[in-house]
Amino acid sequence: MTPAIPVETANVSAMLARGRTLVTPVLRAAIDRLAPPMNTVAAYHFGWIDVEGNPSASDGGKAVRPALALLSAEAAGAAPEVGLPGAVAVELVHNFSLLHDDLMDGDEQRRHRDTVWKVHGPDQAVLVGDALFALANEILLELGTVDAGRATRRLATATRRLIDGQAQDIAYEQRGRVNVQECLDMEGNKTGALLACSVSIGAVLGGVDDRTADTLETYGYHLGLAFQAVDDLLGIWGDPLATGKRPWSDLRQRKKSLPVVAALAAGGPASERLAHILAADANRDEKTDDIADFDEEEFASRAALIEEAGGREWTSQEARRQHATAIEALHDVDMPAAVRAQLVALADFVVVREG
Amino acid sequence: MTPAIPVETANVSAMLARGRTLVTPVLRAAIDRLAPPMNTVAAYHFGWIDVEGNPSASDGGKAVRPALALLSAEAAGAAPEVGLPGAVAVELVHNFSLLHDDLMDGDEQRRHRDTVWKVHGPDQAVLVGDALFALANEILLELGTVDAGRATRRLATATRRLIDGQAQDIAYEQRGRVNVQECLDMEGNKTGALLACSVSIGAVLGGVDDRTADTLETYGYHLGLAFQAVDDLLGIWGDPLATGKRPWSDLRQRKKSLPVVAALAAGGPASERLAHILAADANRDEKTDDIADFDEEEFASRAALIEEAGGREWTSQEARRQHATAIEALHDVDMPAAVRAQLVALADFVVVREG
């Protein structure tokens, strides 16, 4: 995919690194509040300790959301530190959802390590997830300002939408057909809502009005949809070395992701052939006749059908459309030029990344 | 147990009924915001529909917390309606914890009906619980006032303590010995913190200062500990017809509740005999050699040992001590005499109830 604007990768890396540097100590202090063994379980989840409890420097993820929250404060003309409680809060909510989603989805690996429910059991995954959500609210509201209340309200709404998205995802997996709009709605809730909140939360803490915050959220929401469209492409055609996932991982998991849904909606011979294959899958018993271990050629041929039906191209274009909509929203907000450049660079990074 | 002050049962019933009447429509409107099927699952949980989805008028529980939140507003000299968003929020958080705790504890029945995880599966129990917690914050913060932020902060802290209490409860079940102080701490977190918040939340929405709110929380916290001490007595010696539980239910579930912990701490022959029996239980494999279905005589004899060691009497006295501490805290707050009388009547009700 060719982005409209030259990517400044160094810029994005520095921005993400700054986010991690500022947020990690505050996050650690927050986790220390939890009753044992939840503090230890959370430290494992964040990659600060290994399974045996020894210090570790695992990959804690890209931490896009906290980096955005700091930039968000700067967009309002405030110091990045003004956005810090918001950065910690969105990272806590994001990780609350990872803990619960991994459990519900039965995912055994995250960031190349066993997931919390796999290591510490389902109860700890539920409990620690709950605790991170409570902490997110506490940390924001301890500021005691009207703006903190406004920020927390946005976070609560984003979190409810995140949960709505996961509920839709689960419901759609159990259903025969899902249309493109339903898929976009689900991805907007699951990925767009919290990214949107990350882009407004620092600015709200910096005192911007609701209209400006809403416009910043428009950027973040479409950034999230662009991110998710690329994720859906990588989930089928991504390089396993870059994504850290099995080849064709979304196809193995029967995900009704955008390329699949768009291919099914396209009509034509390849689309009909795909529909036929997926209908046959639906009649299999997931436990006794799992498609996940079908051979490579079977998935390669399915991926080719999706591409032939136009699902790959449509999703690429969708990523570009969402990218453009995100950038456009930025025109409506006054902000320092450097902050605008960073937000643009981030949007570009999101659509060209390979993992 | 003889309460210090005559009970006005009619008063308490009317107060609880008022809470349910005011809160239910707002709660239903809140639940309507959730994506399907979570709205239906939540409606089942609250007893508004049955398993088939038909309207039902099941027992939705006593709803002590919302009733307290309305009274709390009146304690601040405000109209009860001022406390309504707080009443809905504490009820949502309480039900969030029930959904998750029933799943973690493997409890199959609540209020004489199958629990949500049993009917709709574990994923829905996790998701709908999460959604209720998010809704609680949303509903409070939509008020958009500084006091709403203060109220939500107290709710977030109470919720984190609630989660801490559940984590302690699980950890203690897996441990050999638990001392009386650890048990009281756990019960304070699990029951005291949210009841405390229920008693302050309406007053905070009504504009009282933090010191007054803290004093109201002291009443609520000790009310919670009194409630829990009585619950622990009923869990062993309660009348199954009144409690809706199996006879000796806490003993069947190996709960390290106050009477057991106090009996173990007392020393003497009965205490030692009890310690010996519980140590033998701990060596059984819970799955293949479950104590829950031991015959009645076995549990009757264990209950007699606990009583002989002084665990029953100590817990009765503890309920009275906590009741007295709760009432005492009320002296430090100026409030209308009728509100004070209601809070006293509720404390009395809590310690004399039989189910």
XYZ file of N, CA, C and O in Angstrom, chain B residues 242-323:
328
model
N -35.349 -20.239 54.899
C -35.221 -18.775 54.908
C -34.051 -18.317 54.036
O -34.130 -17.286 53.365
N -32.950 -19.083 54.031
C -31.769 -18.636 53.289
C -31.816 -19.049 51.823
O -31.145 -18.447 50.986
N -32.587 -20.100 51.501
C -32.610 -20.607 50.127
C -31.357 -21.401 49.782
O -31.116 -21.724 48.619
N -30.540 -21.705 50.802
C -29.312 -22.494 50.570
C -29.443 -23.877 51.207
O -30.318 -24.107 52.037
N -28.544 -24.784 50.863
C -28.537 -26.104 51.496
C -28.149 -25.942 52.964
O -27.465 -24.986 53.328
N -28.593 -26.884 53.814
C -28.149 -26.807 55.210
C -26.630 -26.887 55.263
O -26.022 -27.596 54.457
N -26.021 -26.162 56.194
C -24.565 -26.132 56.420
C -23.820 -25.724 55.141
O -22.717 -26.200 54.880
N -24.416 -24.855 54.335
C -23.844 -24.618 53.007
C -22.393 -24.137 53.049
O -21.576 -24.575 52.241
N -22.026 -23.241 53.980
C -20.642 -22.761 54.009
C -19.662 -23.873 54.395
O -18.502 -23.859 53.949
N -20.136 -24.820 55.224
C -19.248 -25.931 55.604
C -19.033 -26.854 54.403
O -17.924 -27.331 54.169
N -20.102 -27.081 53.659
C -19.970 -27.906 52.438
C -18.975 -27.288 51.468
O -18.270 -27.986 50.766
N -18.994 -25.940 51.407
C -18.096 -25.252 50.470
C -16.724 -24.961 51.075
O -15.942 -24.219 50.494
N -16.444 -25.522 52.252
C -15.137 -25.366 52.931
C -14.804 -23.896 53.157
O -13.619 -23.514 53.131
N -15.814 -23.058 53.344
C -15.527 -21.630 53.510
C -14.829 -21.366 54.824
O -15.267 -21.831 55.858
N -13.748 -20.579 54.761
C -13.082 -20.157 55.991
C -13.763 -18.883 56.482
O -13.199 -17.798 56.429
N -15.019 -19.035 56.914
C -15.796 -17.877 57.353
C -15.472 -17.580 58.816
O -14.748 -18.324 59.474
N -16.009 -16.474 59.315
C -15.646 -16.009 60.655
C -15.827 -17.052 61.765
O -14.918 -17.207 62.586
N -16.975 -17.762 61.814
C -17.118 -18.723 62.918
C -16.022 -19.795 62.895
O -15.491 -20.174 63.943
N -15.646 -20.239 61.702
C -14.621 -21.266 61.567
C -13.264 -20.711 61.989
O -12.531 -21.321 62.783
N -12.934 -19.540 61.469
C -11.637 -18.929 61.741
C -11.512 -18.578 63.226
O -10.461 -18.805 63.841
N -12.595 -18.083 63.803
C -12.585 -17.739 65.235
C -12.458 -19.013 66.077
O -11.740 -19.024 67.080
N -13.132 -20.071 65.671
C -13.048 -21.344 66.415
C -11.627 -21.886 66.364
O -11.087 -22.360 67.368
N -11.009 -21.802 65.198
C -9.632 -22.299 65.054
C -8.656 -21.476 65.893
O -7.673 -22.002 66.413
N -8.937 -20.193 66.015
C -8.042 -19.294 66.761
C -8.201 -19.448 68.271
O -7.328 -19.040 69.034
N -9.339 -20.043 68.706
C -9.678 -20.039 70.134
C -8.795 -20.968 70.950
O -8.556 -20.733 72.134
N -8.289 -22.043 70.346
C -7.534 -23.043 71.104
C -8.462 -23.925 71.928
O -9.687 -23.700 71.941
N -7.916 -24.924 72.596
C -8.732 -25.842 73.388
C -9.073 -27.090 72.580
O -8.821 -27.141 71.372
N -9.668 -28.077 73.260
C -9.887 -29.385 72.621
C -10.785 -29.329 71.368
O -10.441 -29.925 70.346
N -11.916 -28.604 71.427
C -12.825 -28.561 70.274
C -12.131 -27.892 69.091
O -12.253 -28.327 67.944
N -11.389 -26.829 69.382
C -10.661 -26.098 68.346
C -9.629 -27.011 67.673
O -9.505 -27.038 66.440
N -8.937 -27.785 68.493
C -7.908 -28.673 67.937
C -8.518 -29.797 67.111
O -7.986 -30.182 66.066
N -9.635 -30.317 67.605
C -10.326 -31.391 66.879
C -10.777 -30.855 65.510
O -10.621 -31.513 64.482
N -11.319 -29.645 65.494
C -11.760 -29.008 64.242
C -10.582 -28.830 63.285
O -10.679 -29.138 62.086
N -9.450 -28.330 63.802
C -8.261 -28.118 62.971
C -7.844 -29.433 62.327
O -7.474 -29.477 61.140
N -7.922 -30.517 63.097
C -7.546 -31.836 62.614
C -8.442 -32.261 61.443
O -7.966 -32.738 60.412
N -9.751 -32.075 61.609
C -10.721 -32.453 60.565
C -10.500 -31.627 59.293
O -10.501 -32.169 58.180
N -10.290 -30.315 59.452
C -10.128 -29.451 58.270
C -8.805 -29.746 57.555
O -8.728 -29.656 56.325
N -7.773 -30.120 58.336
C -6.500 -30.477 57.713
C -6.674 -31.741 56.866
O -6.101 -31.865 55.776
N -7.485 -32.669 57.355
C -7.741 -33.903 56.594
C -8.490 -33.575 55.301
O -8.189 -34.113 54.227
N -9.473 -32.644 55.387
C -10.197 -32.196 54.175
C -9.221 -31.652 53.132
O -9.374 -31.892 51.948
N -8.249 -30.862 53.614
C -7.327 -30.179 52.701
C -6.512 -31.190 51.898
O -6.048 -30.875 50.805
N -6.350 -32.416 52.442
C -5.587 -33.429 51.712
C -6.426 -34.201 50.698
O -5.891 -35.002 49.946
N -7.733 -33.973 50.735
C -8.592 -34.641 49.742
C -8.488 -33.955 48.391
O -8.336 -32.746 48.323
N -8.684 -34.724 47.357
C -8.784 -34.140 46.030
C -10.214 -33.648 45.851
O -11.165 -34.418 45.917
N -10.346 -32.309 45.649
C -11.694 -31.718 45.591
C -12.574 -32.343 44.519
O -13.785 -32.392 44.641
N -11.967 -32.764 43.426
C -12.755 -33.284 42.301
C -13.238 -34.707 42.558
O -14.389 -35.036 42.293
N -12.342 -35.564 43.089
C -12.708 -36.983 43.198
C -13.286 -37.311 44.565
O -13.907 -38.353 44.745
N -13.076 -36.432 45.536
C -13.463 -36.768 46.900
C -14.070 -35.531 47.550
O -13.537 -34.982 48.514
N -15.194 -35.084 46.985
C -15.806 -33.828 47.397
C -16.505 -33.984 48.743
O -17.276 -34.926 48.929
N -16.234 -33.055 49.650
C -16.883 -33.136 50.968
C -18.325 -32.647 50.928
O -19.085 -32.885 51.859
N -18.725 -31.954 49.835
C -20.028 -31.281 49.808
C -21.184 -32.238 50.052
O -22.226 -31.847 50.574
N -20.990 -33.526 49.690
C -22.106 -34.457 49.822
C -21.977 -35.406 51.008
O -22.668 -36.412 51.084
N -21.093 -35.081 51.931
C -21.054 -35.813 53.200
C -22.444 -35.771 53.821
O -23.231 -34.862 53.554
N -22.730 -36.735 54.717
C -24.099 -36.752 55.266
C -24.291 -35.650 56.316
O -23.344 -35.051 56.810
N -25.556 -35.421 56.609
C -25.956 -34.342 57.515
C -25.251 -34.418 58.869
O -24.850 -33.399 59.431
N -25.125 -35.642 59.370
C -24.551 -35.784 60.714
C -23.116 -35.275 60.767
O -22.683 -34.713 61.771
N -22.388 -35.531 59.698
C -20.998 -35.076 59.668
C -20.933 -33.561 59.835
O -20.166 -33.038 60.642
N -21.804 -32.854 59.078
C -21.783 -31.381 59.169
C -22.337 -30.896 60.506
O -21.840 -29.933 61.085
N -23.371 -31.594 60.992
C -23.929 -31.220 62.288
C -22.847 -31.344 63.361
O -22.738 -30.494 64.249
N -22.018 -32.362 63.259
C -21.001 -32.541 64.291
C -19.888 -31.505 64.139
O -19.340 -31.028 65.138
N -19.581 -31.130 62.888
C -18.601 -30.054 62.692
C -19.132 -28.725 63.229
O -18.401 -27.966 63.886
N -20.407 -28.458 62.947
C -21.014 -27.211 63.437
C -20.994 -27.186 64.967
O -20.730 -26.146 65.580
N -21.239 -28.350 65.573
C -21.229 -28.428 67.046
C -19.823 -28.139 67.581
O -19.673 -27.455 68.601
N -18.790 -28.620 66.875
C -17.406 -28.346 67.290
C -17.092 -26.852 67.219
O -16.453 -26.297 68.122
N -17.542 -26.228 66.120
C -17.305 -24.785 65.961
C -17.961 -24.023 67.104
O -17.376 -23.112 67.703
N -19.184 -24.446 67.435
C -19.927 -23.789 68.517
C -19.231 -24.019 69.859
O -19.044 -23.073 70.635
N -18.804 -25.263 70.081
C -18.138 -25.617 71.335
C -16.828 -24.824 71.502
O -16.492 -24.382 72.596
N -16.133 -24.615 70.393
C -14.870 -23.866 70.459
C -15.104 -22.366 70.614
O -14.162 -21.596 70.787
N -16.359 -21.941 70.514
C -16.674 -20.528 70.734
C -16.822 -19.700 69.469
O -17.025 -18.481 69.524
N -16.751 -20.329 68.296
C -16.803 -19.589 67.027
C -18.153 -18.944 66.766
O -18.227 -17.839 66.187
N -19.233 -19.616 67.230
C -20.565 -19.054 66.999
C -20.780 -17.830 67.872
O -21.241 -16.787 67.401
N -20.438 -17.963 69.134
C -20.641 -16.867 70.077
C -19.760 -15.664 69.705
O -20.219 -14.518 69.713
N -18.506 -15.931 69.338
C -17.609 -14.841 68.964
C -18.169 -14.068 67.761
O -18.162 -12.830 67.754
N -18.687 -14.783 66.784
C -19.203 -14.128 65.576
C -20.467 -13.327 65.884
O -20.672 -12.237 65.347
N -21.326 -13.881 66.786
C -22.518 -13.128 67.228
C -22.111 -11.821 67.889
O -22.685 -10.765 67.622
N -21.117 -11.919 68.754
C -20.649 -10.710 69.442
C -20.017 -9.736 68.456
O -20.191 -8.527 68.571
N -19.303 -10.286 67.490
C -18.673 -9.447 66.471
C -19.753 -8.687 65.684
O -19.601 -7.492 65.405
N -20.837 -9.354 65.343
C -21.929 -8.681 64.633
C -22.445 -7.519 65.472
O -22.693 -6.419 64.968
N -22.586 -7.760 66.782
C -23.079 -6.695 67.676
C -22.063 -5.556 67.809
O -22.440 -4.394 67.830
N -20.796 -5.919 67.889
C -19.751 -4.879 67.960
C -19.767 -4.008 66.704
O -19.722 -2.781 66.769
N -19.847 -4.645 65.537
C -19.839 -3.894 64.275
C -21.104 -3.035 64.167
O -21.058 -1.899 63.678
N -22.230 -3.588 64.620
C -23.490 -2.845 64.639
C -23.339 -1.582 65.477
O -23.709 -0.475 65.057
